[in-house]
PDB file of C-alpha atoms in Angstrom:
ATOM      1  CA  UNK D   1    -110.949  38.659  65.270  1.00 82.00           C
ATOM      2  CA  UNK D   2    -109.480  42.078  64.083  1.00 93.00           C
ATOM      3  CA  UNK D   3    -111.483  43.961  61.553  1.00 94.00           C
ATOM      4  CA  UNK D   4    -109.472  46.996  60.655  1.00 95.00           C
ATOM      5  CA  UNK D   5    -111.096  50.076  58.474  1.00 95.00           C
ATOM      6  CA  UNK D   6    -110.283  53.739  57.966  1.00 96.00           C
ATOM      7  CA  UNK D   7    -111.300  56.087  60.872  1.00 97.00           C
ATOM      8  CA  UNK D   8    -113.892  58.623  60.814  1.00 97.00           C
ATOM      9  CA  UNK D   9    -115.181  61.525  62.426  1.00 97.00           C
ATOM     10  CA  UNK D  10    -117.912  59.527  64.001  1.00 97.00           C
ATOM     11  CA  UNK D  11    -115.486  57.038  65.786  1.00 97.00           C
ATOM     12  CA  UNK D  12    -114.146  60.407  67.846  1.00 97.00           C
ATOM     13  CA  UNK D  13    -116.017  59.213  70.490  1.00 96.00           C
ATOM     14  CA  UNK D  14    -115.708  55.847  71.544  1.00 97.00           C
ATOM     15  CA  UNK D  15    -111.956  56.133  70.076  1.00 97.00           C
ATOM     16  CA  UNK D  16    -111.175  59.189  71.918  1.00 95.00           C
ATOM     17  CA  UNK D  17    -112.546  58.043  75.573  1.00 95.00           C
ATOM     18  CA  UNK D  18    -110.613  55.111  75.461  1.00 97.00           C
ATOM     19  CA  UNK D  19    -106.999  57.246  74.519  1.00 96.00           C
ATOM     20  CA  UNK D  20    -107.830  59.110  77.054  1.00 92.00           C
ATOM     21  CA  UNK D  21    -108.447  56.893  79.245  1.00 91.00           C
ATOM     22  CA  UNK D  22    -105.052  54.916  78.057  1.00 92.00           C
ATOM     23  CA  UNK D  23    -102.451  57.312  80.500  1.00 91.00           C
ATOM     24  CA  UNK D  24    -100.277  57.194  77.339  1.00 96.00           C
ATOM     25  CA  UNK D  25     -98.540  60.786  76.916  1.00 96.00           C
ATOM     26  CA  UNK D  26     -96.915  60.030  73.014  1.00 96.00           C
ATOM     27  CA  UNK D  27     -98.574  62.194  70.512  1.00 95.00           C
ATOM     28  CA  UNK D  28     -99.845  58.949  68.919  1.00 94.00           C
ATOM     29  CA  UNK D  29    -102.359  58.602  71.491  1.00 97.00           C
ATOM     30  CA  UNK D  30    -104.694  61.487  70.138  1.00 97.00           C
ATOM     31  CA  UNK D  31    -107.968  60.827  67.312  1.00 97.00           C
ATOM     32  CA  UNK D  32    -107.129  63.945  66.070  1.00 97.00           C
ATOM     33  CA  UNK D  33    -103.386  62.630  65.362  1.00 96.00           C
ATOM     34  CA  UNK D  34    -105.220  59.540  63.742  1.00 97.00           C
ATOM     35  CA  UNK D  35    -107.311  60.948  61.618  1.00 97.00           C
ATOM     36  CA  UNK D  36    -105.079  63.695  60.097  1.00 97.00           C
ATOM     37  CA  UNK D  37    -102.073  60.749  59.264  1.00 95.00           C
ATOM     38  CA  UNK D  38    -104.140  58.089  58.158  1.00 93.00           C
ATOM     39  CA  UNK D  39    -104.380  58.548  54.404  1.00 92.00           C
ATOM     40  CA  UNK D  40    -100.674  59.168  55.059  1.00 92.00           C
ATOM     41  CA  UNK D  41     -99.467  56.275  56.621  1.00 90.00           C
ATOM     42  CA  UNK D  42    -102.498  53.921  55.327  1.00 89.00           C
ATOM     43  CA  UNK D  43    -103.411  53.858  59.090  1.00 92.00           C
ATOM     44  CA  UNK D  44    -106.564  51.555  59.691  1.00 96.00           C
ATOM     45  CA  UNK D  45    -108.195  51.524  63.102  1.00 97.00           C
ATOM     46  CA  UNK D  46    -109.779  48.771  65.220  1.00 97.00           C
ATOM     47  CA  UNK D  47    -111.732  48.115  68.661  1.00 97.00           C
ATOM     48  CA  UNK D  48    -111.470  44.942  70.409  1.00 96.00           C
ATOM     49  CA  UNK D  49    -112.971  45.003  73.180  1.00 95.00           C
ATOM     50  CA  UNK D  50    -112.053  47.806  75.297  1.00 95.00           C
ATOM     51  CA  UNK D  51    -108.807  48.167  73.181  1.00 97.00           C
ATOM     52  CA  UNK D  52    -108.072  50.668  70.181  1.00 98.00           C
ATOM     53  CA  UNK D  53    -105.674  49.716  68.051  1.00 97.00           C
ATOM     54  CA  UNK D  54    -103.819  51.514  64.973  1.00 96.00           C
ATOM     55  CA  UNK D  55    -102.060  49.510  62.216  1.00 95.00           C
ATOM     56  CA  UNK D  56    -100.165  50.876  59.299  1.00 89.00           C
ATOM     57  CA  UNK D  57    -101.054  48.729  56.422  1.00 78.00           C
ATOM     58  CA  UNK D  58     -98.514  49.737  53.694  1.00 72.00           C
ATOM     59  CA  UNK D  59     -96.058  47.280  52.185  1.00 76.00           C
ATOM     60  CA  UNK D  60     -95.403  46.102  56.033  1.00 87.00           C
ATOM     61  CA  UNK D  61     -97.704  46.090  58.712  1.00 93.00           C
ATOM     62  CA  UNK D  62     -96.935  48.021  61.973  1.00 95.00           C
ATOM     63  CA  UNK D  63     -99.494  47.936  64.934  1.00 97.00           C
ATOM     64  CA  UNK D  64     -99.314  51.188  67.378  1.00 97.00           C
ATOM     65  CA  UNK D  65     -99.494  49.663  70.956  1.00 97.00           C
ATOM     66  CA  UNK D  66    -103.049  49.014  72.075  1.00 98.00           C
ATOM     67  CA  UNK D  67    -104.610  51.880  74.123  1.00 97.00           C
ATOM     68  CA  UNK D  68    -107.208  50.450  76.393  1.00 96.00           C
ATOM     69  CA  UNK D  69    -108.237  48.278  79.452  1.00 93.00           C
ATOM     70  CA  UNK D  70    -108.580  44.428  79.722  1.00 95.00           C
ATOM     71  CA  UNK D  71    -106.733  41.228  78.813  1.00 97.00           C
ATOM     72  CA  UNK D  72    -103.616  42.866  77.213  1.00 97.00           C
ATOM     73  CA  UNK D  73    -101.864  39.216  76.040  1.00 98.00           C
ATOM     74  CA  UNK D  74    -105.064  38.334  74.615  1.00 98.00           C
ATOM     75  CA  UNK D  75    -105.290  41.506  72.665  1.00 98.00           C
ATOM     76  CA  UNK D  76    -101.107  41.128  71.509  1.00 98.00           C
ATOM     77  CA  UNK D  77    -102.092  37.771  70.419  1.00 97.00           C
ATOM     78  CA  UNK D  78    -105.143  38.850  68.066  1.00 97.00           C
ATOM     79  CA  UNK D  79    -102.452  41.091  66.467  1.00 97.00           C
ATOM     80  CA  UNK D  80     -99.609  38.366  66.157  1.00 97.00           C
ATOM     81  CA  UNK D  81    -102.302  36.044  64.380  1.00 97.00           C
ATOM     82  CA  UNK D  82    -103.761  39.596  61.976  1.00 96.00           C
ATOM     83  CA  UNK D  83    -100.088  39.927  60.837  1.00 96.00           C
ATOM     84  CA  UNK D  84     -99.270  35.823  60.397  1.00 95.00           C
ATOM     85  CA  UNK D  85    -102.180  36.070  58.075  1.00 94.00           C
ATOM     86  CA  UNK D  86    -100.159  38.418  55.677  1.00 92.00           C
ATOM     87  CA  UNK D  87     -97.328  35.974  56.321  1.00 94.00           C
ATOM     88  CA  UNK D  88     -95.698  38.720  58.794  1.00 95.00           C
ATOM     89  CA  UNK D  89     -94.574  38.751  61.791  1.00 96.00           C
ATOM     90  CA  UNK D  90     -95.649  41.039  64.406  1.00 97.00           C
ATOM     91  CA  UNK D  91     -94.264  44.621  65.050  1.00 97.00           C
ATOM     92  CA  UNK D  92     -95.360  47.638  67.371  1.00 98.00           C
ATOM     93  CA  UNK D  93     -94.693  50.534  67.316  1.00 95.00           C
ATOM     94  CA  UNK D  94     -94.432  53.455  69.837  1.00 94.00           C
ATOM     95  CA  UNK D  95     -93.274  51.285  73.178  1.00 97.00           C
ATOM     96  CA  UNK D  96     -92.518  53.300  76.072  1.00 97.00           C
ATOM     97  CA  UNK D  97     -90.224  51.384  78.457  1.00 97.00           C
ATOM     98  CA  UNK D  98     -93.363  50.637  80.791  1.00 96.00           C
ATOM     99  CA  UNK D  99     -95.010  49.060  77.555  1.00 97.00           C
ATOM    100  CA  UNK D 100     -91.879  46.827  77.246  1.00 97.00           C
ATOM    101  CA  UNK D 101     -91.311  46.176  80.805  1.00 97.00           C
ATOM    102  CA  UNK D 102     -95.399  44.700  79.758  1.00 97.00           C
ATOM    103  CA  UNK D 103     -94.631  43.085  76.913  1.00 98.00           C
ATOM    104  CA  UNK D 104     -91.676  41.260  78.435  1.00 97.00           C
ATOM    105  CA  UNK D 105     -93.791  40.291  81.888  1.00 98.00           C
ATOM    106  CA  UNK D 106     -96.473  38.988  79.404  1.00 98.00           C
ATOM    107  CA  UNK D 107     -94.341  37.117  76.652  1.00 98.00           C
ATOM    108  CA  UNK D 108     -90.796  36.588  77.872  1.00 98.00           C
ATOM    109  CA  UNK D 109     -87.981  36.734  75.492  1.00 97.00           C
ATOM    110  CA  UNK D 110     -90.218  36.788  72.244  1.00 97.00           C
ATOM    111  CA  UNK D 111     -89.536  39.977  71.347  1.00 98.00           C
ATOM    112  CA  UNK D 112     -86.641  42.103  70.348  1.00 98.00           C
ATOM    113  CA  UNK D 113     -86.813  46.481  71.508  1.00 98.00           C
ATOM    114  CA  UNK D 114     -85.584  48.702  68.918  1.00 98.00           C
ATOM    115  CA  UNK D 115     -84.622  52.617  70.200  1.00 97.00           C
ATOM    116  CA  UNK D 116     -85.723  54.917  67.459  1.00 93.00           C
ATOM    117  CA  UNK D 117     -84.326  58.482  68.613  1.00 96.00           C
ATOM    118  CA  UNK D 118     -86.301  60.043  66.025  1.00 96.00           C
ATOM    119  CA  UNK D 119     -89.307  59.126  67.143  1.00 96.00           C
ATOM    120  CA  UNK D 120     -89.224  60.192  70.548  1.00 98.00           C
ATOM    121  CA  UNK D 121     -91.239  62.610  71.916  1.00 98.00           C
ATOM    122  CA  UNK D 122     -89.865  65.820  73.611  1.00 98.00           C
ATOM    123  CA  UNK D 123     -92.844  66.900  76.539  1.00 98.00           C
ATOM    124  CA  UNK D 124     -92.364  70.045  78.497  1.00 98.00           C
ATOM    125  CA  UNK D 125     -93.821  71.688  81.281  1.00 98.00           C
ATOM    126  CA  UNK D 126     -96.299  74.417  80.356  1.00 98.00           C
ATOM    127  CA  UNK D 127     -95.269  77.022  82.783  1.00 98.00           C
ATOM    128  CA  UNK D 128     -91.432  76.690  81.278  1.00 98.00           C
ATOM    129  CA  UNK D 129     -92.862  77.349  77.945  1.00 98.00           C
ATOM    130  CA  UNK D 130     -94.820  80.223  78.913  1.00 98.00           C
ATOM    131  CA  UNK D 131     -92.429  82.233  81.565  1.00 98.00           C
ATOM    132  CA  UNK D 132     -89.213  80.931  79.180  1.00 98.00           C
ATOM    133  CA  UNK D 133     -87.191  82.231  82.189  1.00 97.00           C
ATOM    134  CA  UNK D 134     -83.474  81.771  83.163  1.00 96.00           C
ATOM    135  CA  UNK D 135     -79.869  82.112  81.125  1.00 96.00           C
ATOM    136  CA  UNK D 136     -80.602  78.647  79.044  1.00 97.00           C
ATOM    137  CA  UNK D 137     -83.953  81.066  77.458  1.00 98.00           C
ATOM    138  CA  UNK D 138     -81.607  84.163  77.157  1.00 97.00           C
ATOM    139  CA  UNK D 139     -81.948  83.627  73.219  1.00 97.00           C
ATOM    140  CA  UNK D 140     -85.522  82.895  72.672  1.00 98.00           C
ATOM    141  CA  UNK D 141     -86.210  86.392  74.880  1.00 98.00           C
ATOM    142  CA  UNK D 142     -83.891  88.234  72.191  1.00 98.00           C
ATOM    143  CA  UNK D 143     -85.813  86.979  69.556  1.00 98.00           C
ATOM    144  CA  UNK D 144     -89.215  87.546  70.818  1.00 98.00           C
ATOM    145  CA  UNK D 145     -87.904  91.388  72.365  1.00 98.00           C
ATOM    146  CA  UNK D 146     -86.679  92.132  68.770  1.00 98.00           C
ATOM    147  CA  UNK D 147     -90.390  90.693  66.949  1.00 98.00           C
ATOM    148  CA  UNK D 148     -91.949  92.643  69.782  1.00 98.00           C
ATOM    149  CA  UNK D 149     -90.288  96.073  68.720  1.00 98.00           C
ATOM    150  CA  UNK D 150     -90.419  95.295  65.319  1.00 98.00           C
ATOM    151  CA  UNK D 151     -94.171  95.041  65.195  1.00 98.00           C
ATOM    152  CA  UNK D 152     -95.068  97.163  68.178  1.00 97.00           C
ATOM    153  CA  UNK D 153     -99.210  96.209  67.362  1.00 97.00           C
ATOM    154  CA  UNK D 154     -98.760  92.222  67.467  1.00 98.00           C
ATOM    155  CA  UNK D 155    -101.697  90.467  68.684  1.00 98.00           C
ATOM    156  CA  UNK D 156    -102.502  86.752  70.074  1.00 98.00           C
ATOM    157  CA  UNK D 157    -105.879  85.280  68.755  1.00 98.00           C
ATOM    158  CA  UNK D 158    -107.126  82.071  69.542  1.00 98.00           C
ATOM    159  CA  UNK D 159    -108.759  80.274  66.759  1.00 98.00           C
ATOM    160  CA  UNK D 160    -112.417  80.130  65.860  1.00 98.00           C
ATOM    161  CA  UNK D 161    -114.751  79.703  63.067  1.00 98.00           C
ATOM    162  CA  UNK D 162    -114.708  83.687  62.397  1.00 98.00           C
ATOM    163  CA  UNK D 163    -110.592  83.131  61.801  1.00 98.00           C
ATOM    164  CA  UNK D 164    -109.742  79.921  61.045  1.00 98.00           C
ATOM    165  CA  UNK D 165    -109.589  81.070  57.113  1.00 98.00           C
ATOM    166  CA  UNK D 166    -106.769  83.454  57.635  1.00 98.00           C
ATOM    167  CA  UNK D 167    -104.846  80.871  59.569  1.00 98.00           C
ATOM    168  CA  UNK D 168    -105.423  78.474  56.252  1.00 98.00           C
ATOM    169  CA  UNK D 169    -104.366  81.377  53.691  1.00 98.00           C
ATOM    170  CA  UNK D 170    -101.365  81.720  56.023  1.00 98.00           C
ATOM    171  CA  UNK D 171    -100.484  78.192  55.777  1.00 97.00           C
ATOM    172  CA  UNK D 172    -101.043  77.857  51.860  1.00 97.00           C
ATOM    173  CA  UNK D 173     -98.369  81.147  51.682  1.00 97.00           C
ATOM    174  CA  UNK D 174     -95.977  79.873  54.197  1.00 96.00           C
ATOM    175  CA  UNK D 175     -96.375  76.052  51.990  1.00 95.00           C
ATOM    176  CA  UNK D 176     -95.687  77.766  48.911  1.00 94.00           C
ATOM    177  CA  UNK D 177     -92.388  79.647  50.192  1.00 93.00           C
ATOM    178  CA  UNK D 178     -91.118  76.513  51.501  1.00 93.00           C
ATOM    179  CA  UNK D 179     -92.453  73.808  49.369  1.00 85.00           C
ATOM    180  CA  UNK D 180     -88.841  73.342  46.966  1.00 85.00           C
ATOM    181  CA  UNK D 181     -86.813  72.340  49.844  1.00 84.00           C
ATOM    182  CA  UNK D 182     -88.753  69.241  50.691  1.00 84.00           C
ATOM    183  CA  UNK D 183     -91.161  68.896  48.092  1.00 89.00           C
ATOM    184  CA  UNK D 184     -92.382  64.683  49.120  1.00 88.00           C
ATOM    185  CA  UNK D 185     -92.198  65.458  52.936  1.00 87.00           C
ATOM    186  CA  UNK D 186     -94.239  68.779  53.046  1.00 90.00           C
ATOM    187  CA  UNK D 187     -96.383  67.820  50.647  1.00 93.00           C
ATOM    188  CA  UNK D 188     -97.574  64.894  52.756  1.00 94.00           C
ATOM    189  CA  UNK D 189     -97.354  67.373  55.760  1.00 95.00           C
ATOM    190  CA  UNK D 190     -99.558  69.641  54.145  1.00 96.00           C
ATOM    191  CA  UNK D 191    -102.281  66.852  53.021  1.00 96.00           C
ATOM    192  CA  UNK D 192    -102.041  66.342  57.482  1.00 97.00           C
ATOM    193  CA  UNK D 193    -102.728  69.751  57.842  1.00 98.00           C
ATOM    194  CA  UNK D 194    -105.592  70.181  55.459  1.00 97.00           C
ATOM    195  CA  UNK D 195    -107.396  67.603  57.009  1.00 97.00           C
ATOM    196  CA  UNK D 196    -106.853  69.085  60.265  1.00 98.00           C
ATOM    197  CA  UNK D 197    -108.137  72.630  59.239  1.00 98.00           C
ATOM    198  CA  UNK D 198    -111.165  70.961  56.901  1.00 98.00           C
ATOM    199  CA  UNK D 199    -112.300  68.864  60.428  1.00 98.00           C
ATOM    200  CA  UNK D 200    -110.894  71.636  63.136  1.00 98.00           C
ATOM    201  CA  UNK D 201    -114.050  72.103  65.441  1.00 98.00           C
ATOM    202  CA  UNK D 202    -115.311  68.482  64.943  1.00 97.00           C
ATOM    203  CA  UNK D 203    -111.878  67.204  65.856  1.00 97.00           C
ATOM    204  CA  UNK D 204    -111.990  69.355  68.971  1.00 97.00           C
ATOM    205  CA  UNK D 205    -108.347  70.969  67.668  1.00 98.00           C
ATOM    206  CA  UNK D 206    -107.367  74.512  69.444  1.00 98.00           C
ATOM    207  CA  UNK D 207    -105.100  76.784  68.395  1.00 98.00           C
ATOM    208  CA  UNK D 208    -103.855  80.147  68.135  1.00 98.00           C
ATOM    209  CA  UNK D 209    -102.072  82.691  66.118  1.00 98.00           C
ATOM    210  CA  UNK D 210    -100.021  86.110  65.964  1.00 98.00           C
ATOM    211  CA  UNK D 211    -100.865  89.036  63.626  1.00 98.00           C
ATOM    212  CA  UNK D 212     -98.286  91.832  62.873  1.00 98.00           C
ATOM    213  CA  UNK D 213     -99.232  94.681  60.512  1.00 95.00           C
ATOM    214  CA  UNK D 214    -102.766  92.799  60.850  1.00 93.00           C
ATOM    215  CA  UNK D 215    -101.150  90.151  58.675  1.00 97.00           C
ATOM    216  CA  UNK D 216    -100.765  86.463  60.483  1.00 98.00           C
ATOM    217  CA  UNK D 217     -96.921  85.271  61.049  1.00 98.00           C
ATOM    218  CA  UNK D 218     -97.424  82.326  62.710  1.00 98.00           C
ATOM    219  CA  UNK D 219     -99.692  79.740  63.997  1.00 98.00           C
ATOM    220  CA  UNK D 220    -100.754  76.781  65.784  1.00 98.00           C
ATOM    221  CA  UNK D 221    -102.929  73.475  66.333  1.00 98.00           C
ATOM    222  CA  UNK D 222    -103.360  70.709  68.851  1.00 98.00           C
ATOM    223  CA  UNK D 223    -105.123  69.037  71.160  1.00 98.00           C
ATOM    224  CA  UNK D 224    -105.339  67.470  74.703  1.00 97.00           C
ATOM    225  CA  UNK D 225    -103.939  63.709  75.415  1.00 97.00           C
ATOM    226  CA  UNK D 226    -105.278  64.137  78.853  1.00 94.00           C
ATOM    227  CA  UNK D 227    -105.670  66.190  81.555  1.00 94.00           C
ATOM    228  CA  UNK D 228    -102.698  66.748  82.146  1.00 96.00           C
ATOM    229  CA  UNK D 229    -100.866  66.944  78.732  1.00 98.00           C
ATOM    230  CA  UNK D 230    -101.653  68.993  75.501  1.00 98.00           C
ATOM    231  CA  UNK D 231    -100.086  67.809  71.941  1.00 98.00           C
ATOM    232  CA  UNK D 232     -99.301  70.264  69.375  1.00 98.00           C
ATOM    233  CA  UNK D 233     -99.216  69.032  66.433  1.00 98.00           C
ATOM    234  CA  UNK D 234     -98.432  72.214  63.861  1.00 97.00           C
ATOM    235  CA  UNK D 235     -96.573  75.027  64.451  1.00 98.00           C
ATOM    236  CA  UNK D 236     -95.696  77.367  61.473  1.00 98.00           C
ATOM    237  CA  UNK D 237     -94.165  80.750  61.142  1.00 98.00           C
ATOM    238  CA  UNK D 238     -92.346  82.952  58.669  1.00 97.00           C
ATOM    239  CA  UNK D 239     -89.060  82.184  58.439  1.00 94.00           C
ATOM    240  CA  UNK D 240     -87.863  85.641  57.444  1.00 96.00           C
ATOM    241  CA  UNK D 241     -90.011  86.929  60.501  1.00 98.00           C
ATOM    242  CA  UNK D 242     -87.129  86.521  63.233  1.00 98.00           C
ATOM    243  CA  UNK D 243     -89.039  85.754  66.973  1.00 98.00           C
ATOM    244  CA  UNK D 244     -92.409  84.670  65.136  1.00 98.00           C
ATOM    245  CA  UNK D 245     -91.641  81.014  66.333  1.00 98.00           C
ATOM    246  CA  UNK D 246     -90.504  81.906  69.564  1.00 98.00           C
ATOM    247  CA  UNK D 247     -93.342  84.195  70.218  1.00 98.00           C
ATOM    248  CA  UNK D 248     -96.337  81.847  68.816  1.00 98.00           C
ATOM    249  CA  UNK D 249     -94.778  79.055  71.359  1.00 98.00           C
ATOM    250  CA  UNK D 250     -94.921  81.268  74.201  1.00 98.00           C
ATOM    251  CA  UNK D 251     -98.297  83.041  73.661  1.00 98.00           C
ATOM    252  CA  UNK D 252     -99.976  79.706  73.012  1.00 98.00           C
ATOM    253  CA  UNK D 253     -98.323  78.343  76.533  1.00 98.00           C
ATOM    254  CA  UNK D 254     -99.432  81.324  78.666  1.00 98.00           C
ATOM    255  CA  UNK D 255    -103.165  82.115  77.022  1.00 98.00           C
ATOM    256  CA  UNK D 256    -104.783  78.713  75.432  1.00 98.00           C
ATOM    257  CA  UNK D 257    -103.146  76.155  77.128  1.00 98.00           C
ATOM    258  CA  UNK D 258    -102.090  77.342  80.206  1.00 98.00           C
ATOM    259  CA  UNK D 259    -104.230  74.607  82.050  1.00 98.00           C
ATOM    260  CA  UNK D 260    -102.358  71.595  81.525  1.00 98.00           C
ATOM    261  CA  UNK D 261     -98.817  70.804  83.072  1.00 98.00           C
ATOM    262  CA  UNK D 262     -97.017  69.595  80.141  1.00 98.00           C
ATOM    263  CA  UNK D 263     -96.834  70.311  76.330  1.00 98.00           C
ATOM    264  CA  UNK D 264     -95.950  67.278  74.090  1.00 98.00           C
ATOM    265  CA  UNK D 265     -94.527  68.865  71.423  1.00 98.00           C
ATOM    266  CA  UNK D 266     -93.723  65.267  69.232  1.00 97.00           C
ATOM    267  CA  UNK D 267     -90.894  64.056  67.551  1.00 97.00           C
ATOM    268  CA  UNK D 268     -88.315  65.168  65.976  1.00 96.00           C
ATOM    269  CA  UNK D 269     -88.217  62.340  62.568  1.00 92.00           C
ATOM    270  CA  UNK D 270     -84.331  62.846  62.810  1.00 92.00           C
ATOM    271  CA  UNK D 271     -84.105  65.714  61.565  1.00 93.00           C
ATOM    272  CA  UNK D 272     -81.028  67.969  62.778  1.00 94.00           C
ATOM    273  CA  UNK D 273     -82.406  70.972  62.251  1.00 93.00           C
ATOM    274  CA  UNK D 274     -85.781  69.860  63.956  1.00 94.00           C
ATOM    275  CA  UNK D 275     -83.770  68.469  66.673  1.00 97.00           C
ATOM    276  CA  UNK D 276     -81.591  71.613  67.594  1.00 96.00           C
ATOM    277  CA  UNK D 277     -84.986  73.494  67.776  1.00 96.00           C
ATOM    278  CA  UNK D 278     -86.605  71.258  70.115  1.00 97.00           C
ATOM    279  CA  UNK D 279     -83.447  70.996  72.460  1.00 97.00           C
ATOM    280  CA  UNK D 280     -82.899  74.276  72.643  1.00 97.00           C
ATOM    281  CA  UNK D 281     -86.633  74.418  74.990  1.00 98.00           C
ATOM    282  CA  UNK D 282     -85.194  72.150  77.372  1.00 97.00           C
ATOM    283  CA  UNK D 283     -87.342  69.179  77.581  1.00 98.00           C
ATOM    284  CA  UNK D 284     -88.386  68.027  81.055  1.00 98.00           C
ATOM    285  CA  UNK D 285     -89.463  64.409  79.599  1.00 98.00           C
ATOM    286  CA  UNK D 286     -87.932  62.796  76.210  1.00 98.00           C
ATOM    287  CA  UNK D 287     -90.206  60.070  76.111  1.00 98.00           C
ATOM    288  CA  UNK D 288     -88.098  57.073  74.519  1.00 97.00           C
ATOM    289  CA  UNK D 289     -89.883  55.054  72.261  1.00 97.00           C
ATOM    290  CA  UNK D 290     -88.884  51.881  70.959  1.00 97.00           C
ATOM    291  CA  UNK D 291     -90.469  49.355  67.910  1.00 97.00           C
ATOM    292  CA  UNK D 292     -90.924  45.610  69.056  1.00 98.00           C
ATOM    293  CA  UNK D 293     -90.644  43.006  66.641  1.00 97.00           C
ATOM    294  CA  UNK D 294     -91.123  39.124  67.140  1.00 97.00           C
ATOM    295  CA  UNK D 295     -88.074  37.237  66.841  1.00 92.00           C
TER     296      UNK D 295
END
């Protein structure tokens, strides 16, 4: 039987060796991700077995799909009988098309796939990111040549415990020029973000940031999936700053994470704006993700 609960910091371990172990690539698939959402989303966690599983327990209950090893129609069938005890029918969230191609194998025709663009994740290759070479970067090297000439002192820093406070007095100025134009959104965004910053070194979160004028412009915070992958899960810069995004991308690429292959740099929530921004990087890998949902 399922016994969900609120994650903590002392479930990084178990939790995290078995996302890892997962081969998932969504940005889902990280503790840190977890724990910084959960008050959020009302996100509960559970192990069965060698399986982790998320649910959302608002007003409807939404399971991630389980990250793990073992009997996976055993473990979709203890979550079918958690939601039929709320008098709801099963949903998951955050199916990949191998997940479906799984879910379909195991339980033929009783689900139906929803596509939710916004939700797919836009994964890069690290190198891209870092060299940002070729006419389709043109722009971004503008941007970043005009920061670098406008501040001709910048510096990268990678984050640490001697730091981390002016990256968090950053944040708190960049929240309070911004706050107005999406006051519910970045409010909850910025409840994510404090509990990322309160739990960064425990979390094992990395990150870096730029100083011009010895004042920090930007900054940024994730975590590996895998081996192979990194997640970053904040990025903020001055608006008024012109390259500061551009630059912060880039630096973080070539000096922090230059290890892994690919950046997973999440969703867009279907947001234009957000959108634009993301394409304009040229994802190698728009991971499609789709919600299934008993019929």
């Amino acid at each position: 039987m399922l016994e969900f609960r609120a994650p903590i910091l002392e479930d990084k371990q178990w939790a995290g060796e078995i996302l890892k172990k997962s081969g998932f690539s969504g940005c889902e698939y990280t503790f840190g991700n977890i724990m910084m959402w959960h008050e959020i989303y009302k996100n509960k966690i559970a192990r069965f077995e060698d399986f982790l599983v998320t649910c959302s327990k608002g007003e409807n209950l939404m399971f991630a799909f389980p990250a793990g090893n073992g009997d996976l129609k055993k473990m979709i069938s203890e979550m079918e009988t958690y939601a039929e005890q709320y008098g709801q029918k099963l949903k998951i969230f955050g199916v990949t098309e191998k997940s479906m191609k799984e879910l379909e194998e195991l339980f033929p025709g009783k689900f139906t796939f929803t596509l939710h663009r916004g939700s797919c994740d836009y994964i890069y290759l690290t190198e891209k990111l870092a060299q940002l070479s070729g006419k389709k970067f043109h722009g971004k090297r503008n941007h970043i040549a005009a920061f670098e000439k406008a501040f001709p002192q910048w510096k990268y820093h990678e984050i640490d415990r001697s730091n981390i406070d002016l990256c968090i007095d950053m944040n708190r100025r960049w929240e309070k020029e911004n706050l107005e134009r999406n006051p519910r959104d970045l409010s909850n965004e910025q409840k994510a973000i404090s509990v990322a910053f309160e739990n960064f070194f425990d979390l094992n979160l990395v990150g870096g940031f730029i100083t011009a004028n010895d004042s920090v412009v930007a900054y940024t915070v994730g975590e590996e999936i895998n081996g192979d992958i990194f997640c970053t899960h904040i990025e903020k810069a001055f608006g008024d700053v012109r390259g500061a995004y551009p630059i912060i991308n880039r630096e973080f690429a070539r000096n922090t994470i230059s290890s892994y292959k690919y950046v997973n740099r999440e969703e867009d929530l279907g947001e234009e704006g957000l959108r634009r921004a993301k394409l304009s990087y040229q994802p190698d890998i728009l991971l499609e993700k789709y919600t299934a949902e008993v019929l």
